[in-house]
mmCIF file of C-alpha atoms in Angstrom:
data_model
loop_
_atom_site.group_PDB
_atom_site.id
_atom_site.type_symbol
_atom_site.label_atom_id
_atom_site.label_comp_id
_atom_site.label_asym_id
_atom_site.label_seq_id
_atom_site.Cartn_x
_atom_site.Cartn_y
_atom_site.Cartn_z
ATOM 1 C CA MET A 1 9.030 -95.265 25.748
ATOM 2 C CA LEU A 2 11.510 -93.626 23.423
ATOM 3 C CA ALA A 3 10.354 -90.494 21.698
ATOM 4 C CA SER A 4 11.625 -89.345 18.325
ATOM 5 C CA MET A 5 12.702 -85.745 17.925
ATOM 6 C CA THR A 6 11.872 -83.677 14.810
ATOM 7 C CA ARG A 7 12.784 -80.133 15.815
ATOM 8 C CA THR A 8 15.782 -78.296 17.195
ATOM 9 C CA ILE A 9 16.338 -79.114 20.862
ATOM 10 C CA VAL A 10 18.882 -78.598 23.585
ATOM 11 C CA VAL A 11 20.660 -81.960 23.724
ATOM 12 C CA VAL A 12 21.441 -83.239 27.184
ATOM 13 C CA LEU A 13 23.325 -86.490 27.530
ATOM 14 C CA ALA A 14 21.890 -88.907 30.061
ATOM 15 C CA VAL A 15 24.367 -90.334 32.526
ATOM 16 C CA GLY A 16 23.191 -93.279 34.601
ATOM 17 C CA LEU A 17 23.244 -92.694 38.351
ATOM 18 C CA ALA A 18 23.288 -96.239 39.682
ATOM 19 C CA ILE A 19 21.085 -96.943 42.648
ATOM 20 C CA GLY A 20 23.306 -97.529 45.646
ATOM 21 C CA CYS A 21 26.349 -96.518 43.591
ATOM 22 C CA GLY A 22 27.220 -100.107 42.756
ATOM 23 C CA ASP A 23 26.442 -103.611 43.925
ATOM 24 C CA ASP A 24 26.891 -102.725 47.604
ATOM 25 C CA ASP A 25 24.130 -100.441 48.827
ATOM 26 C CA GLY A 26 25.432 -100.446 52.383
ATOM 27 C CA VAL A 27 22.906 -102.984 53.667
ATOM 28 C CA ASP A 28 24.063 -106.244 55.220
ATOM 29 C CA ARG A 29 22.982 -108.945 52.787
ATOM 30 C CA ARG A 30 23.681 -112.125 54.723
ATOM 31 C CA ASP A 31 21.750 -115.055 53.292
ATOM 32 C CA ALA A 32 20.269 -117.950 55.195
ATOM 33 C CA SER A 33 22.727 -120.588 53.997
ATOM 34 C CA SER A 34 24.026 -121.151 57.518
ATOM 35 C CA GLY A 35 20.565 -121.995 58.779
ATOM 36 C CA ILE A 36 19.779 -118.548 60.170
ATOM 37 C CA ASP A 37 16.132 -118.362 61.124
ATOM 38 C CA ALA A 38 13.990 -115.629 59.598
ATOM 39 C CA GLY A 39 13.258 -114.317 63.040
ATOM 40 C CA SER A 40 16.889 -113.494 63.690
ATOM 41 C CA GLY A 41 16.791 -110.399 61.548
ATOM 42 C CA SER A 42 19.507 -111.610 59.184
ATOM 43 C CA ASP A 43 18.246 -111.196 55.653
ATOM 44 C CA ALA A 44 19.221 -110.450 52.084
ATOM 45 C CA GLY A 45 18.790 -106.733 52.492
ATOM 46 C CA ALA A 46 15.991 -104.233 52.731
ATOM 47 C CA SER A 47 15.467 -104.220 48.985
ATOM 48 C CA ASP A 48 16.752 -105.892 45.867
ATOM 49 C CA ASP A 49 20.013 -104.640 44.478
ATOM 50 C CA ALA A 50 19.244 -102.559 41.451
ATOM 51 C CA SER A 51 22.640 -101.150 40.755
ATOM 52 C CA THR A 52 22.108 -101.283 37.028
ATOM 53 C CA THR A 53 18.646 -99.788 37.131
ATOM 54 C CA ILE A 54 18.303 -96.028 37.040
ATOM 55 C CA ASP A 55 15.732 -94.495 39.359
ATOM 56 C CA ALA A 56 14.038 -91.137 39.539
ATOM 57 C CA ALA A 57 17.338 -89.550 40.561
ATOM 58 C CA THR A 58 18.909 -90.127 37.170
ATOM 59 C CA SER A 59 20.806 -87.029 36.196
ATOM 60 C CA ALA A 60 21.722 -85.751 32.766
ATOM 61 C CA ASP A 61 25.019 -84.129 31.863
ATOM 62 C CA ALA A 62 25.519 -81.706 29.009
ATOM 63 C CA SER A 63 29.294 -81.610 29.331
ATOM 64 C CA GLY A 64 30.456 -84.493 27.166
ATOM 65 C CA GLY A 65 29.807 -87.636 25.190
ATOM 66 C CA ASP A 66 27.138 -90.184 25.912
ATOM 67 C CA ALA A 67 28.408 -91.911 29.044
ATOM 68 C CA SER A 68 25.303 -93.883 29.957
ATOM 69 C CA THR A 69 26.876 -97.255 29.247
ATOM 70 C CA SER A 70 29.870 -96.635 31.482
ATOM 71 C CA ALA A 71 27.868 -95.176 34.338
ATOM 72 C CA ASP A 72 24.974 -97.608 34.683
ATOM 73 C CA GLY A 73 26.893 -100.530 36.096
ATOM 74 C CA GLY A 74 28.572 -101.792 32.935
ATOM 75 C CA THR A 75 32.311 -102.416 32.929
ATOM 76 C CA SER A 76 35.040 -102.548 30.342
ATOM 77 C CA GLY A 77 34.998 -106.320 30.757
ATOM 78 C CA ASP A 78 31.495 -106.724 29.346
ATOM 79 C CA ALA A 79 31.575 -108.832 26.192
ATOM 80 C CA THR A 80 29.830 -107.367 23.178
ATOM 81 C CA ILE A 81 28.840 -108.438 19.690
ATOM 82 C CA ASP A 82 27.950 -105.591 17.314
ATOM 83 C CA GLY A 83 27.592 -103.331 20.330
ATOM 84 C CA GLY A 84 25.269 -105.628 22.297
ATOM 85 C CA LEU A 85 26.048 -107.373 25.576
ATOM 86 C CA VAL A 86 26.549 -111.130 25.456
ATOM 87 C CA SER A 87 25.467 -113.477 28.233
ATOM 88 C CA MET A 88 28.602 -114.668 30.044
ATOM 89 C CA PRO A 89 27.364 -116.471 33.171
ATOM 90 C CA CYS A 90 29.913 -117.239 35.844
ATOM 91 C CA THR A 91 30.547 -120.732 37.221
ATOM 92 C CA ALA A 92 30.196 -121.152 40.976
ATOM 93 C CA SER A 93 33.045 -122.957 42.710
ATOM 94 C CA GLY A 94 32.321 -126.074 44.727
ATOM 95 C CA ALA A 95 31.001 -129.603 44.513
ATOM 96 C CA CYS A 96 27.751 -128.810 42.681
ATOM 97 C CA ASP A 97 25.973 -126.336 40.405
ATOM 98 C CA PRO A 98 23.564 -124.109 42.376
ATOM 99 C CA PHE A 99 21.831 -123.021 39.170
ATOM 100 C CA ASP A 100 20.948 -126.582 38.111
ATOM 101 C CA PRO A 101 18.100 -128.001 40.264
ATOM 102 C CA THR A 102 19.167 -131.541 39.326
ATOM 103 C CA SER A 103 22.805 -131.085 40.357
ATOM 104 C CA CYS A 104 22.343 -132.833 43.717
ATOM 105 C CA GLY A 105 19.602 -135.304 42.892
ATOM 106 C CA GLU A 106 16.964 -135.156 45.628
ATOM 107 C CA SER A 107 19.048 -132.665 47.620
ATOM 108 C CA ALA A 108 19.850 -129.028 46.853
ATOM 109 C CA CYS A 109 23.081 -127.251 45.981
ATOM 110 C CA ARG A 110 23.690 -124.546 48.600
ATOM 111 C CA ARG A 111 26.476 -122.142 49.445
ATOM 112 C CA GLY A 112 28.952 -123.543 51.944
ATOM 113 C CA ALA A 113 31.972 -122.262 53.821
ATOM 114 C CA SER A 114 34.343 -123.360 51.055
ATOM 115 C CA GLY A 115 32.106 -123.359 48.000
ATOM 116 C CA THR A 116 28.864 -125.008 47.014
ATOM 117 C CA GLU A 117 27.761 -128.307 48.530
ATOM 118 C CA CYS A 118 24.757 -130.640 48.452
ATOM 119 C CA ARG A 119 22.364 -130.359 51.386
ATOM 120 C CA ALA A 120 19.120 -132.115 52.261
ATOM 121 C CA ILE A 121 15.742 -130.473 51.672
ATOM 122 C CA THR A 122 13.054 -130.723 54.343
ATOM 123 C CA THR A 123 9.404 -131.402 53.562
ATOM 124 C CA PRO A 124 7.115 -129.904 52.543
ATOM 125 C CA VAL A 125 9.351 -128.404 49.870
ATOM 126 C CA ARG A 126 8.638 -124.766 49.118
ATOM 127 C CA GLY A 127 8.993 -123.486 45.570
ATOM 128 C CA ALA A 128 10.163 -120.148 44.182
ATOM 129 C CA GLY A 129 8.102 -117.275 45.561
ATOM 130 C CA GLU A 130 6.724 -119.196 48.536
ATOM 131 C CA THR A 131 7.308 -118.028 52.099
ATOM 132 C CA CYS A 132 10.032 -119.724 54.122
ATOM 133 C CA THR A 133 11.976 -119.533 57.374
ATOM 134 C CA ARG A 134 15.099 -121.528 56.522
ATOM 135 C CA ASN A 135 17.113 -122.433 53.428
ATOM 136 C CA ASP A 136 16.508 -126.166 53.802
ATOM 137 C CA GLU A 137 12.796 -125.590 53.204
ATOM 138 C CA CYS A 138 13.388 -124.197 49.706
ATOM 139 C CA ALA A 139 13.497 -126.255 46.524
ATOM 140 C CA ALA A 140 16.761 -126.830 44.689
ATOM 141 C CA GLY A 141 17.880 -123.738 42.813
ATOM 142 C CA THR A 142 16.388 -121.337 45.365
ATOM 143 C CA LEU A 143 17.389 -119.707 48.652
ATOM 144 C CA CYS A 144 15.370 -118.360 51.589
ATOM 145 C CA LEU A 145 15.947 -114.607 51.432
ATOM 146 C CA ASN A 146 14.330 -111.363 52.497
ATOM 147 C CA PHE A 147 14.399 -108.420 50.099
ATOM 148 C CA GLY A 148 12.245 -106.207 52.274
ATOM 149 C CA ASP A 149 8.920 -107.985 51.866
ATOM 150 C CA GLY A 150 9.489 -110.991 54.115
ATOM 151 C CA PHE A 151 11.371 -114.241 53.582
ATOM 152 C CA HIS A 152 10.638 -116.108 50.357
ATOM 153 C CA CYS A 153 12.338 -118.821 48.330
ATOM 154 C CA GLU A 154 14.160 -116.848 45.647
ATOM 155 C CA ARG A 155 15.589 -118.359 42.475
ATOM 156 C CA MET A 156 19.376 -118.213 42.139
ATOM 157 C CA CYS A 157 21.056 -117.092 38.913
ATOM 158 C CA PRO A 158 24.661 -116.726 37.707
ATOM 159 C CA GLU A 159 26.319 -113.310 37.662
ATOM 160 C CA GLY A 160 26.831 -112.165 34.075
ATOM 161 C CA SER A 161 23.865 -114.061 32.648
ATOM 162 C CA ILE A 162 21.269 -112.509 30.356
ATOM 163 C CA GLY A 163 17.800 -114.042 30.082
ATOM 164 C CA PHE A 164 18.356 -116.777 32.680
ATOM 165 C CA CYS A 165 15.516 -115.517 34.882
ATOM 166 C CA GLY A 166 12.902 -115.265 32.132
ATOM 167 C CA ASP A 167 10.482 -112.491 31.212
ATOM 168 C CA GLY A 168 9.860 -109.758 33.740
ATOM 169 C CA HIS A 169 12.895 -110.632 35.867
ATOM 170 C CA ALA A 170 16.626 -110.011 35.832
ATOM 171 C CA CYS A 171 19.638 -111.490 37.591
ATOM 172 C CA SER A 172 20.117 -108.392 39.745
ATOM 173 C CA GLY A 173 19.619 -109.358 43.401
ATOM 174 C CA THR A 174 22.824 -109.709 45.410
ATOM 175 C CA ILE A 175 23.537 -111.869 48.454
ATOM 176 C CA GLY A 176 27.207 -111.077 48.996
ATOM 177 C CA ASP A 177 28.533 -113.788 46.684
ATOM 178 C CA ALA A 178 30.803 -113.073 43.703
ATOM 179 C CA CYS A 179 28.934 -115.462 41.398
ATOM 180 C CA ILE A 180 25.548 -116.321 42.888
ATOM 181 C CA ARG A 181 22.850 -113.726 42.382
ATOM 182 C CA VAL A 182 19.073 -113.825 42.639
ATOM 183 C CA CYS A 183 16.313 -113.227 40.091
ATOM 184 C CA ARG A 184 14.397 -110.048 40.861
ATOM 185 C CA PRO A 185 11.419 -108.357 39.155
ATOM 186 C CA ILE A 186 12.223 -105.688 36.593
ATOM 187 C CA PRO A 187 10.367 -102.364 36.971
ATOM 188 C CA ALA A 188 7.386 -102.335 34.617
ATOM 189 C CA PRO A 189 7.790 -100.301 31.422
ATOM 190 C CA CYS A 190 5.602 -97.240 30.965
ATOM 191 C CA ASP A 191 4.927 -94.152 28.831
ATOM 192 C CA ILE A 192 6.835 -91.269 30.413
ATOM 193 C CA TYR A 193 4.620 -88.661 28.756
ATOM 194 C CA ALA A 194 1.348 -90.379 29.674
ATOM 195 C CA GLN A 195 2.576 -91.319 33.199
ATOM 196 C CA ASP A 196 0.523 -94.499 32.993
ATOM 197 C CA CYS A 197 1.909 -96.498 35.940
ATOM 198 C CA ALA A 198 -0.768 -98.659 37.556
ATOM 199 C CA ASP A 199 0.288 -97.738 41.107
ATOM 200 C CA ALA A 200 -0.485 -94.131 42.009
ATOM 201 C CA ALA A 201 2.603 -94.093 44.234
ATOM 202 C CA ASP A 202 4.846 -94.719 41.211
ATOM 203 C CA THR A 203 6.209 -92.351 38.617
ATOM 204 C CA CYS A 204 7.330 -93.213 35.105
ATOM 205 C CA THR A 205 11.001 -92.314 34.901
ATOM 206 C CA LEU A 206 14.247 -93.115 33.100
ATOM 207 C CA ALA A 207 15.633 -96.601 33.627
ATOM 208 C CA THR A 208 18.203 -99.042 32.294
ATOM 209 C CA HIS A 209 17.604 -102.782 31.990
ATOM 210 C CA PRO A 210 19.739 -104.484 34.667
ATOM 211 C CA GLU A 211 21.101 -107.121 32.277
ATOM 212 C CA THR A 212 21.155 -105.685 28.769
ATOM 213 C CA ARG A 213 21.854 -102.049 29.749
ATOM 214 C CA ALA A 214 19.141 -101.034 27.291
ATOM 215 C CA PRO A 215 17.542 -97.675 28.148
ATOM 216 C CA TYR A 216 13.800 -97.622 28.715
ATOM 217 C CA THR A 217 11.234 -95.822 30.861
ATOM 218 C CA ALA A 218 9.916 -97.655 33.910
ATOM 219 C CA CYS A 219 7.650 -97.300 36.924
ATOM 220 C CA ARG A 220 9.491 -96.537 40.161
ATOM 221 C CA THR A 221 8.308 -95.232 43.530
ATOM 222 C CA ALA A 222 8.090 -91.448 43.286
ATOM 223 C CA GLY A 223 10.374 -89.360 45.474
ATOM 224 C CA THR A 224 9.631 -86.110 47.276
ATOM 225 C CA ARG A 225 11.707 -83.509 45.425
ATOM 226 C CA ALA A 226 9.603 -80.892 43.625
ATOM 227 C CA ARG A 227 10.006 -79.239 40.236
ATOM 228 C CA GLY A 228 13.171 -77.134 40.160
ATOM 229 C CA GLU A 229 14.553 -78.545 43.426
ATOM 230 C CA THR A 230 17.978 -80.177 43.596
ATOM 231 C CA CYS A 231 18.010 -83.954 43.329
ATOM 232 C CA GLY A 232 20.237 -86.999 43.255
ATOM 233 C CA GLY A 233 22.295 -88.623 45.996
ATOM 234 C CA GLU A 234 21.599 -87.242 49.462
ATOM 235 C CA ALA A 235 19.247 -84.625 48.007
ATOM 236 C CA GLY A 236 16.748 -87.361 47.207
ATOM 237 C CA THR A 237 14.695 -88.418 44.208
ATOM 238 C CA CYS A 238 12.195 -86.459 42.180
ATOM 239 C CA GLY A 239 8.465 -86.628 42.701
ATOM 240 C CA HIS A 240 5.738 -87.697 40.309
ATOM 241 C CA ASP A 241 6.166 -86.761 36.619
ATOM 242 C CA LEU A 242 9.682 -85.385 37.172
ATOM 243 C CA ILE A 243 13.191 -86.518 36.200
ATOM 244 C CA CYS A 244 16.518 -85.419 37.661
ATOM 245 C CA ILE A 245 18.473 -83.412 35.082
ATOM 246 C CA ARG A 246 21.971 -81.947 35.339
ATOM 247 C CA THR A 247 22.728 -78.958 33.116
ATOM 248 C CA GLY A 248 26.084 -77.333 33.767
ATOM 249 C CA ASP A 249 26.559 -77.092 37.520
ATOM 250 C CA THR A 250 22.852 -77.408 38.298
ATOM 251 C CA THR A 251 21.017 -80.661 39.011
ATOM 252 C CA ALA A 252 17.277 -80.274 39.375
ATOM 253 C CA CYS A 253 13.948 -82.012 38.900
ATOM 254 C CA ARG A 254 12.493 -81.294 35.473
ATOM 255 C CA GLN A 255 9.206 -82.211 33.852
ATOM 256 C CA PRO A 256 9.306 -84.629 30.897
ATOM 257 C CA CYS A 257 7.619 -83.204 27.812
ATOM 258 C CA ASP A 258 6.856 -84.379 24.303
ATOM 259 C CA PRO A 259 8.518 -81.982 21.832
ATOM 260 C CA GLU A 260 6.110 -83.191 19.150
ATOM 261 C CA ALA A 261 3.023 -82.228 21.150
ATOM 262 C CA ALA A 262 0.781 -79.608 19.557
ATOM 263 C CA VAL A 263 0.896 -77.488 22.707
ATOM 264 C CA ASP A 264 4.003 -76.833 24.812
ATOM 265 C CA GLU A 265 3.309 -78.516 28.163
ATOM 266 C CA CYS A 266 5.944 -76.587 30.097
ATOM 267 C CA THR A 267 5.252 -73.861 32.645
ATOM 268 C CA THR A 268 6.065 -70.182 32.161
ATOM 269 C CA GLY A 269 9.801 -69.609 31.920
ATOM 270 C CA GLU A 270 10.458 -73.074 30.469
ATOM 271 C CA SER A 271 10.155 -74.660 27.046
ATOM 272 C CA CYS A 272 10.250 -78.220 25.744
ATOM 273 C CA THR A 273 13.774 -77.939 24.348
ATOM 274 C CA GLY A 274 15.758 -80.274 26.608
ATOM 275 C CA MET A 275 16.469 -83.910 25.819
ATOM 276 C CA ALA A 276 17.843 -86.883 27.716
ATOM 277 C CA ARG A 277 19.520 -88.252 24.610
ATOM 278 C CA THR A 278 20.090 -91.857 25.647
ATOM 279 C CA TRP A 279 16.335 -92.279 26.118
ATOM 280 C CA MET A 280 15.279 -89.672 23.534
ATOM 281 C CA VAL A 281 13.003 -88.187 26.180
ATOM 282 C CA GLY A 282 12.289 -84.473 26.094
ATOM 283 C CA PHE A 283 12.103 -82.291 29.186
ATOM 284 C CA CYS A 284 11.201 -78.729 30.089
ATOM 285 C CA ALA A 285 14.322 -76.558 30.131
ATOM 286 C CA PRO A 286 14.590 -73.019 31.520
ATOM 287 C CA VAL A 287 14.295 -70.369 28.823
ATOM 288 C CA THR A 288 17.522 -68.406 28.433
ATOM 289 C CA PRO A 289 16.841 -64.640 28.564
#
C-alpha cells in the first residue's frame, strides 16, 4: 500500500536487501529428475527462492540515489520499455520444451543429463499442487519438488518470464537450472499501516514483486528483532509492525507510520518524519535534539 506524502519529511531511500543475497540461498536444491525418492531427503530446498522479494529485513539508505531496482535482484540485462520490465523467457536446451505440456505427447518433458528429454508418466497422474514421491508421477509441465512443506508437483516456468504463472504466483522458485524455474506463491499484499495480514504470525512489510520489480507491501513471517534493535543479515529480521531502516551508519527496526494521520503514532523521542521513498511508506524517525 503506497502512501502519499503531503508534508515535509526526512527522505530515506529504500534499498532492496534480497533474501538469500541472490538466487543461491545456500540450500542444496537438487530436484527429483533422476528418480530420487522423497524419502531420501533430496529436495528443492527448505523454502522457495525469493531472491527478488524483500522481507522484513529490508533496509533503507539515506546516502544516495534510489537504488532499489539495482539491489532487488534486477540486472543491467533486464529489458525495459518506458521503464518497465519486459517478459523475456529463456528457452531450455534439449529435445523438448518443458514449459509446454504437449511437447512430448502422452509423455512429459523432464530435465536430463544433457538437456531436456521426453519421459513416461506413471498412473495415476498427479497434477500441479498434488503430493508426489517421484517425478514420473507428475503431469507434464510439473516436477516433484519439496519447498519445505513436503513433496508436491510444482509447475515449471522459464527464467525471465513475466505473467507465465498466472495471478498470485511468480516464476521465482529455483531448482539449480539456468533456465527452468518453478511457479511459487507471491506474498499477499497488505496495508502496512493497518497491519491487516490474515495470519497473526505475519507482519505487513516492504516487498518487491519477484517478476516486475514493482514495490508493494506484503505479508511475511515476522522476525524477532524489537523496535530500535539492529536488523538485517545475521542480525535477523524485524518483528511485527516494524521495518528495517538504515540511516547513516545505523540499521534498526523502525515502526511504520502514516504521516497524514491526525495523531502522530510514534513513541516519545520519535516523530513520523522518515520515509522509505521507493514504497512511499513513512516511518518513525528519532528526533534530533
